[in-house]
């Protein structure tokens, strides 16, 4: 029954009326943090933060990331304090029972650009921009068989960054002939939920100035902010991999000691 239903779905599939999303699968990118020995590139993370601040933060929040964690990106305590002070957060109530705004402190989290979800939706054609704190872990495309089997051995976990990069670079393509794109939305064959989305192309070449000589292109911006969002979703990735490596070494030594102990204890026993 399931096979017949799938065959019927595929029979009705055409480019103008896709039956699965995303229409195109994201390409696997070369990330510094990929694999069991991969590590975050702090220079790339700092560039990604810059892209988020100057582009993404106008619409998207980062509510689960505190300013003090930016020290992991290589910033000093003074730099973190200065960066946090660029934002205002709501605090209170004060002695008069009223809420007030103040400059953010390192202990605060990145504030939302909107006072509430309703205001966010009203400012974006009814679609509230999602929070990006966990986006790089929440948005992944199913790999299917047999890829997910190989992923167990390669420890592939970069589906989120791959998707974010593909989405940000997937604008500007011409929809297939006959495809109906709802008014107020933008065609993107890498969008995971539909053939188009409310967010217009957010970034363009030379929009953000880099100080380290890296290319100021949409592709590079997308790579950097995707890596930054991966760090935001899993800031302890480097430490987790290091602990895992140490555990494996310990287990190998432990197995060797157990094997030698077994040989010693049973050496004089007839088998």
CSV table of C-alpha atoms in Angstrom, one decimal:
chain,number,residue,atom,x,y,z
A,1,UNK,CA,0.0,0.0,0.0
A,2,UNK,CA,2.8,2.4,1.0
A,3,UNK,CA,4.8,1.6,-2.2
A,4,UNK,CA,1.7,2.2,-4.4
A,5,UNK,CA,1.1,5.5,-2.7
A,6,UNK,CA,4.7,6.5,-3.2
A,7,UNK,CA,4.6,5.5,-6.9
A,8,UNK,CA,1.4,7.5,-7.4
A,9,UNK,CA,3.1,10.5,-5.7
A,10,UNK,CA,6.1,10.3,-8.0
A,11,UNK,CA,3.9,9.9,-11.0
A,12,UNK,CA,2.3,13.2,-10.2
A,13,UNK,CA,5.6,14.9,-9.5
A,14,UNK,CA,6.8,17.5,-11.9
A,15,UNK,CA,9.1,20.5,-11.6
A,16,UNK,CA,6.3,23.0,-11.5
A,17,UNK,CA,4.5,21.1,-8.7
A,18,UNK,CA,7.2,19.5,-6.5
A,19,UNK,CA,6.1,16.8,-4.0
A,20,UNK,CA,9.1,17.1,-1.7
A,21,UNK,CA,11.2,19.8,-0.1
A,22,UNK,CA,13.8,21.1,-0.4
A,23,UNK,CA,13.6,20.8,-4.2
A,24,UNK,CA,17.4,20.7,-4.4
A,25,UNK,CA,19.6,19.0,-1.8
A,26,UNK,CA,22.2,21.2,-0.2
A,27,UNK,CA,25.8,20.5,-1.2
A,28,UNK,CA,28.2,19.2,1.4
A,29,UNK,CA,30.6,22.0,2.2
A,30,UNK,CA,34.1,21.8,3.6
A,31,UNK,CA,33.9,22.9,7.2
A,32,UNK,CA,36.8,23.2,9.6
A,33,UNK,CA,34.7,21.6,12.3
A,34,UNK,CA,33.8,18.5,10.3
A,35,UNK,CA,34.8,15.0,11.3
A,36,UNK,CA,36.0,13.6,14.6
A,37,UNK,CA,39.1,15.8,14.7
A,38,UNK,CA,37.5,19.0,13.3
A,39,UNK,CA,37.8,22.3,15.2
A,40,UNK,CA,36.1,25.6,14.9
A,41,UNK,CA,38.0,28.3,13.0
A,42,UNK,CA,37.8,31.3,15.4
A,43,UNK,CA,38.6,33.7,12.6
A,44,UNK,CA,35.6,32.4,10.6
A,45,UNK,CA,33.4,32.6,13.7
A,46,UNK,CA,34.3,36.2,14.2
A,47,UNK,CA,33.4,37.0,10.6
A,48,UNK,CA,30.1,35.1,11.0
A,49,UNK,CA,29.3,37.1,14.1
A,50,UNK,CA,29.9,40.3,12.1
A,51,UNK,CA,27.5,39.1,9.4
A,52,UNK,CA,24.9,38.3,12.0
A,53,UNK,CA,25.3,41.7,13.7
A,54,UNK,CA,25.2,43.7,10.5
A,55,UNK,CA,22.6,41.7,8.6
A,56,UNK,CA,20.7,38.9,10.4
A,57,UNK,CA,20.1,40.7,13.7
A,58,UNK,CA,17.8,43.2,12.0
A,59,UNK,CA,15.1,40.5,11.9
A,60,UNK,CA,16.4,37.4,13.8
A,61,UNK,CA,17.0,37.0,17.5
A,62,UNK,CA,19.7,34.9,19.2
A,63,UNK,CA,18.0,34.5,22.5
A,64,UNK,CA,19.9,31.5,23.9
A,65,UNK,CA,23.4,33.0,23.3
A,66,UNK,CA,24.9,35.2,26.0
A,67,UNK,CA,27.5,37.9,25.3
A,68,UNK,CA,30.0,36.4,27.7
A,69,UNK,CA,30.3,33.2,25.6
A,70,UNK,CA,31.8,35.3,22.8
A,71,UNK,CA,35.1,35.0,24.7
A,72,UNK,CA,35.3,31.5,23.2
A,73,UNK,CA,35.6,33.2,19.8
A,74,UNK,CA,38.9,34.8,20.9
A,75,UNK,CA,37.5,38.1,22.2
A,76,UNK,CA,38.8,39.6,25.4
A,77,UNK,CA,36.6,40.5,28.4
A,78,UNK,CA,36.9,44.2,27.5
A,79,UNK,CA,35.9,43.5,23.9
A,80,UNK,CA,32.9,41.5,25.0
A,81,UNK,CA,31.8,44.3,27.3
A,82,UNK,CA,32.1,46.8,24.5
A,83,UNK,CA,30.1,44.6,22.1
A,84,UNK,CA,27.4,44.0,24.7
A,85,UNK,CA,27.0,47.7,25.3
A,86,UNK,CA,26.0,48.2,21.7
A,87,UNK,CA,22.7,46.6,22.5
A,88,UNK,CA,19.9,47.7,24.8
A,89,UNK,CA,17.9,45.2,26.9
A,90,UNK,CA,14.7,45.6,29.0
A,91,UNK,CA,15.2,45.3,32.7
A,92,UNK,CA,13.2,46.0,35.8
A,93,UNK,CA,10.9,46.7,37.4
A,94,UNK,CA,12.6,49.7,39.2
A,95,UNK,CA,11.6,51.2,42.5
A,96,UNK,CA,8.5,52.7,40.8
A,97,UNK,CA,7.4,49.4,39.5
A,98,UNK,CA,8.3,50.3,35.9
A,99,UNK,CA,10.4,48.5,33.3
A,100,UNK,CA,13.3,50.3,31.8
A,101,UNK,CA,16.0,49.8,29.2
A,102,UNK,CA,19.8,49.8,29.8
A,103,UNK,CA,22.9,48.9,28.0
A,104,UNK,CA,23.5,45.1,27.8
A,105,UNK,CA,26.0,43.4,30.1
A,106,UNK,CA,28.1,40.3,29.2
A,107,UNK,CA,25.7,38.2,31.3
A,108,UNK,CA,22.8,39.2,29.1
A,109,UNK,CA,21.6,37.4,26.0
A,110,UNK,CA,21.4,38.8,22.5
A,111,UNK,CA,18.0,40.7,22.5
A,112,UNK,CA,15.3,40.3,19.9
A,113,UNK,CA,14.8,43.1,17.4
A,114,UNK,CA,11.1,43.0,18.2
A,115,UNK,CA,9.2,43.4,21.5
A,116,UNK,CA,7.2,40.2,20.9
A,117,UNK,CA,6.3,37.6,18.2
A,118,UNK,CA,3.2,39.4,17.1
A,119,UNK,CA,5.2,42.5,16.4
A,120,UNK,CA,7.8,40.4,14.5
A,121,UNK,CA,5.0,38.8,12.4
A,122,UNK,CA,3.4,42.2,11.7
A,123,UNK,CA,6.7,43.6,10.4
A,124,UNK,CA,7.3,40.6,8.1
A,125,UNK,CA,4.1,40.0,6.1
A,126,UNK,CA,2.7,37.8,8.9
A,127,UNK,CA,5.7,35.4,9.2
A,128,UNK,CA,7.7,36.0,12.4
A,129,UNK,CA,11.5,35.4,11.7
A,130,UNK,CA,12.6,32.4,13.7
A,131,UNK,CA,15.2,32.6,16.4
A,132,UNK,CA,18.6,31.5,15.2
A,133,UNK,CA,20.1,30.1,18.4
A,134,UNK,CA,19.6,26.5,17.4
A,135,UNK,CA,18.9,26.9,13.7
A,136,UNK,CA,22.1,25.0,12.6
A,137,UNK,CA,20.9,21.9,14.6
A,138,UNK,CA,17.2,22.3,14.0
A,139,UNK,CA,17.2,22.6,10.2
A,140,UNK,CA,18.7,19.5,8.5
A,141,UNK,CA,17.7,17.7,5.4
A,142,UNK,CA,17.0,13.9,5.6
A,143,UNK,CA,19.9,12.1,4.0
A,144,UNK,CA,18.1,8.9,3.1
A,145,UNK,CA,19.5,5.4,2.5
A,146,UNK,CA,22.4,4.6,2.2
A,147,UNK,CA,23.8,8.0,3.1
A,148,UNK,CA,22.7,7.9,6.8
A,149,UNK,CA,24.5,4.6,7.2
A,150,UNK,CA,27.8,6.1,6.0
A,151,UNK,CA,27.2,9.1,8.2
A,152,UNK,CA,27.5,6.9,11.3
A,153,UNK,CA,31.1,6.2,10.3
A,154,UNK,CA,32.1,9.6,8.9
A,155,UNK,CA,30.3,11.3,11.9
A,156,UNK,CA,28.6,13.7,9.5
A,157,UNK,CA,26.8,16.3,11.5
A,158,UNK,CA,27.1,19.4,9.3
A,159,UNK,CA,23.6,19.1,7.7
A,160,UNK,CA,22.5,22.3,9.4
A,161,UNK,CA,25.3,24.5,8.2
A,162,UNK,CA,25.1,22.9,4.8
A,163,UNK,CA,21.4,23.8,4.7
A,164,UNK,CA,21.8,27.4,5.9
A,165,UNK,CA,24.6,28.0,3.4
A,166,UNK,CA,22.5,26.6,0.5
A,167,UNK,CA,19.5,28.6,1.5
A,168,UNK,CA,21.4,31.9,1.7
A,169,UNK,CA,23.0,31.3,-1.7
A,170,UNK,CA,19.9,29.8,-3.3
A,171,UNK,CA,18.1,33.1,-4.2
A,172,UNK,CA,18.0,34.5,-7.7
A,173,UNK,CA,17.2,31.3,-9.5
A,174,UNK,CA,14.3,31.2,-12.0
A,175,UNK,CA,11.4,29.0,-11.0
A,176,UNK,CA,10.5,26.2,-13.4
A,177,UNK,CA,7.9,27.1,-16.1
A,178,UNK,CA,4.4,26.9,-14.7
A,179,UNK,CA,5.4,27.1,-11.1
A,180,UNK,CA,3.1,29.4,-9.1
A,181,UNK,CA,5.0,31.5,-6.6
A,182,UNK,CA,2.6,33.2,-4.0
A,183,UNK,CA,2.8,36.9,-4.0
A,184,UNK,CA,5.1,38.4,-1.4
A,185,UNK,CA,7.3,35.3,-1.3
A,186,UNK,CA,10.6,34.4,-2.9
A,187,UNK,CA,11.5,31.3,-4.8
A,188,UNK,CA,14.4,29.3,-3.3
A,189,UNK,CA,14.8,25.6,-4.2
A,190,UNK,CA,16.7,24.9,-1.0
A,191,UNK,CA,13.9,26.0,1.4
A,192,UNK,CA,13.0,23.0,3.6
A,193,UNK,CA,9.3,23.7,3.9
A,194,UNK,CA,8.0,25.0,0.6
A,195,UNK,CA,9.0,26.2,-2.9
A,196,UNK,CA,9.2,29.8,-1.7
A,197,UNK,CA,9.6,31.8,1.6
A,198,UNK,CA,8.7,35.2,2.9
A,199,UNK,CA,12.3,36.2,3.6
A,200,UNK,CA,13.9,38.1,0.6
A,201,UNK,CA,17.5,37.6,-0.2
A,202,UNK,CA,19.1,39.0,2.9
A,203,UNK,CA,22.7,39.6,1.8
A,204,UNK,CA,24.6,40.8,-1.2
A,205,UNK,CA,28.2,41.1,-2.3
A,206,UNK,CA,30.3,43.8,-0.4
A,207,UNK,CA,27.5,44.3,2.1
A,208,UNK,CA,29.8,43.5,5.1
A,209,UNK,CA,33.3,44.8,5.3
A,210,UNK,CA,35.9,42.2,6.3
A,211,UNK,CA,39.2,43.3,7.9
A,212,UNK,CA,41.2,40.2,7.3
A,213,UNK,CA,41.2,40.2,3.5
A,214,UNK,CA,38.6,37.4,3.0
A,215,UNK,CA,36.3,37.7,-0.1
A,216,UNK,CA,33.3,39.9,0.5
A,217,UNK,CA,30.9,37.7,-1.5
A,218,UNK,CA,27.5,36.1,-0.8
A,219,UNK,CA,29.2,32.7,-0.7
A,220,UNK,CA,31.8,33.7,1.8
A,221,UNK,CA,29.3,35.6,4.0
A,222,UNK,CA,27.0,32.5,3.9
A,223,UNK,CA,29.9,30.2,4.9
A,224,UNK,CA,30.9,32.4,7.8
A,225,UNK,CA,27.5,33.0,9.3
A,226,UNK,CA,26.6,29.3,8.9
A,227,UNK,CA,29.7,28.3,10.9
A,228,UNK,CA,28.8,30.9,13.5
A,229,UNK,CA,25.3,29.6,13.8
A,230,UNK,CA,26.7,26.1,14.2
A,231,UNK,CA,28.9,27.4,17.1
A,232,UNK,CA,25.8,29.1,18.6
A,233,UNK,CA,23.9,25.9,18.5
A,234,UNK,CA,26.8,23.7,19.8
A,235,UNK,CA,29.4,25.9,21.5
A,236,UNK,CA,31.1,23.0,23.2
A,237,UNK,CA,31.7,21.0,20.1
A,238,UNK,CA,35.5,21.2,20.4
A,239,UNK,CA,35.5,20.1,24.0
A,240,UNK,CA,33.1,17.3,23.3
A,241,UNK,CA,35.3,15.9,20.6
A,242,UNK,CA,38.4,16.1,22.8
A,243,UNK,CA,36.6,14.3,25.6
A,244,UNK,CA,35.4,11.6,23.2
A,245,UNK,CA,38.9,11.1,21.9
A,246,UNK,CA,40.3,10.7,25.4
A,247,UNK,CA,37.5,8.2,26.3
A,248,UNK,CA,38.4,6.1,23.2
A,249,UNK,CA,42.1,6.1,24.2
A,250,UNK,CA,41.2,5.1,27.8
A,251,UNK,CA,38.9,2.3,26.6
A,252,UNK,CA,41.6,0.9,24.3
A,253,UNK,CA,44.2,0.9,27.1
A,254,UNK,CA,41.6,-0.6,29.5
A,255,UNK,CA,40.8,-3.4,27.0
A,256,UNK,CA,44.5,-4.1,26.7
A,257,UNK,CA,45.0,-4.2,30.5
A,258,UNK,CA,42.0,-6.5,30.8
A,259,UNK,CA,43.3,-8.8,28.1
A,260,UNK,CA,46.8,-9.0,29.7
A,261,UNK,CA,45.3,-9.6,33.2
A,262,UNK,CA,43.2,-12.4,31.8
A,263,UNK,CA,46.3,-14.1,30.3
A,264,UNK,CA,48.1,-13.7,33.6
A,265,UNK,CA,45.3,-15.1,35.8
A,266,UNK,CA,44.5,-18.0,33.5
A,267,UNK,CA,48.1,-18.8,32.4
A,268,UNK,CA,48.5,-21.8,34.7
A,269,UNK,CA,45.0,-23.2,34.2
A,270,UNK,CA,44.7,-26.1,31.9
A,271,UNK,CA,42.2,-25.5,29.1
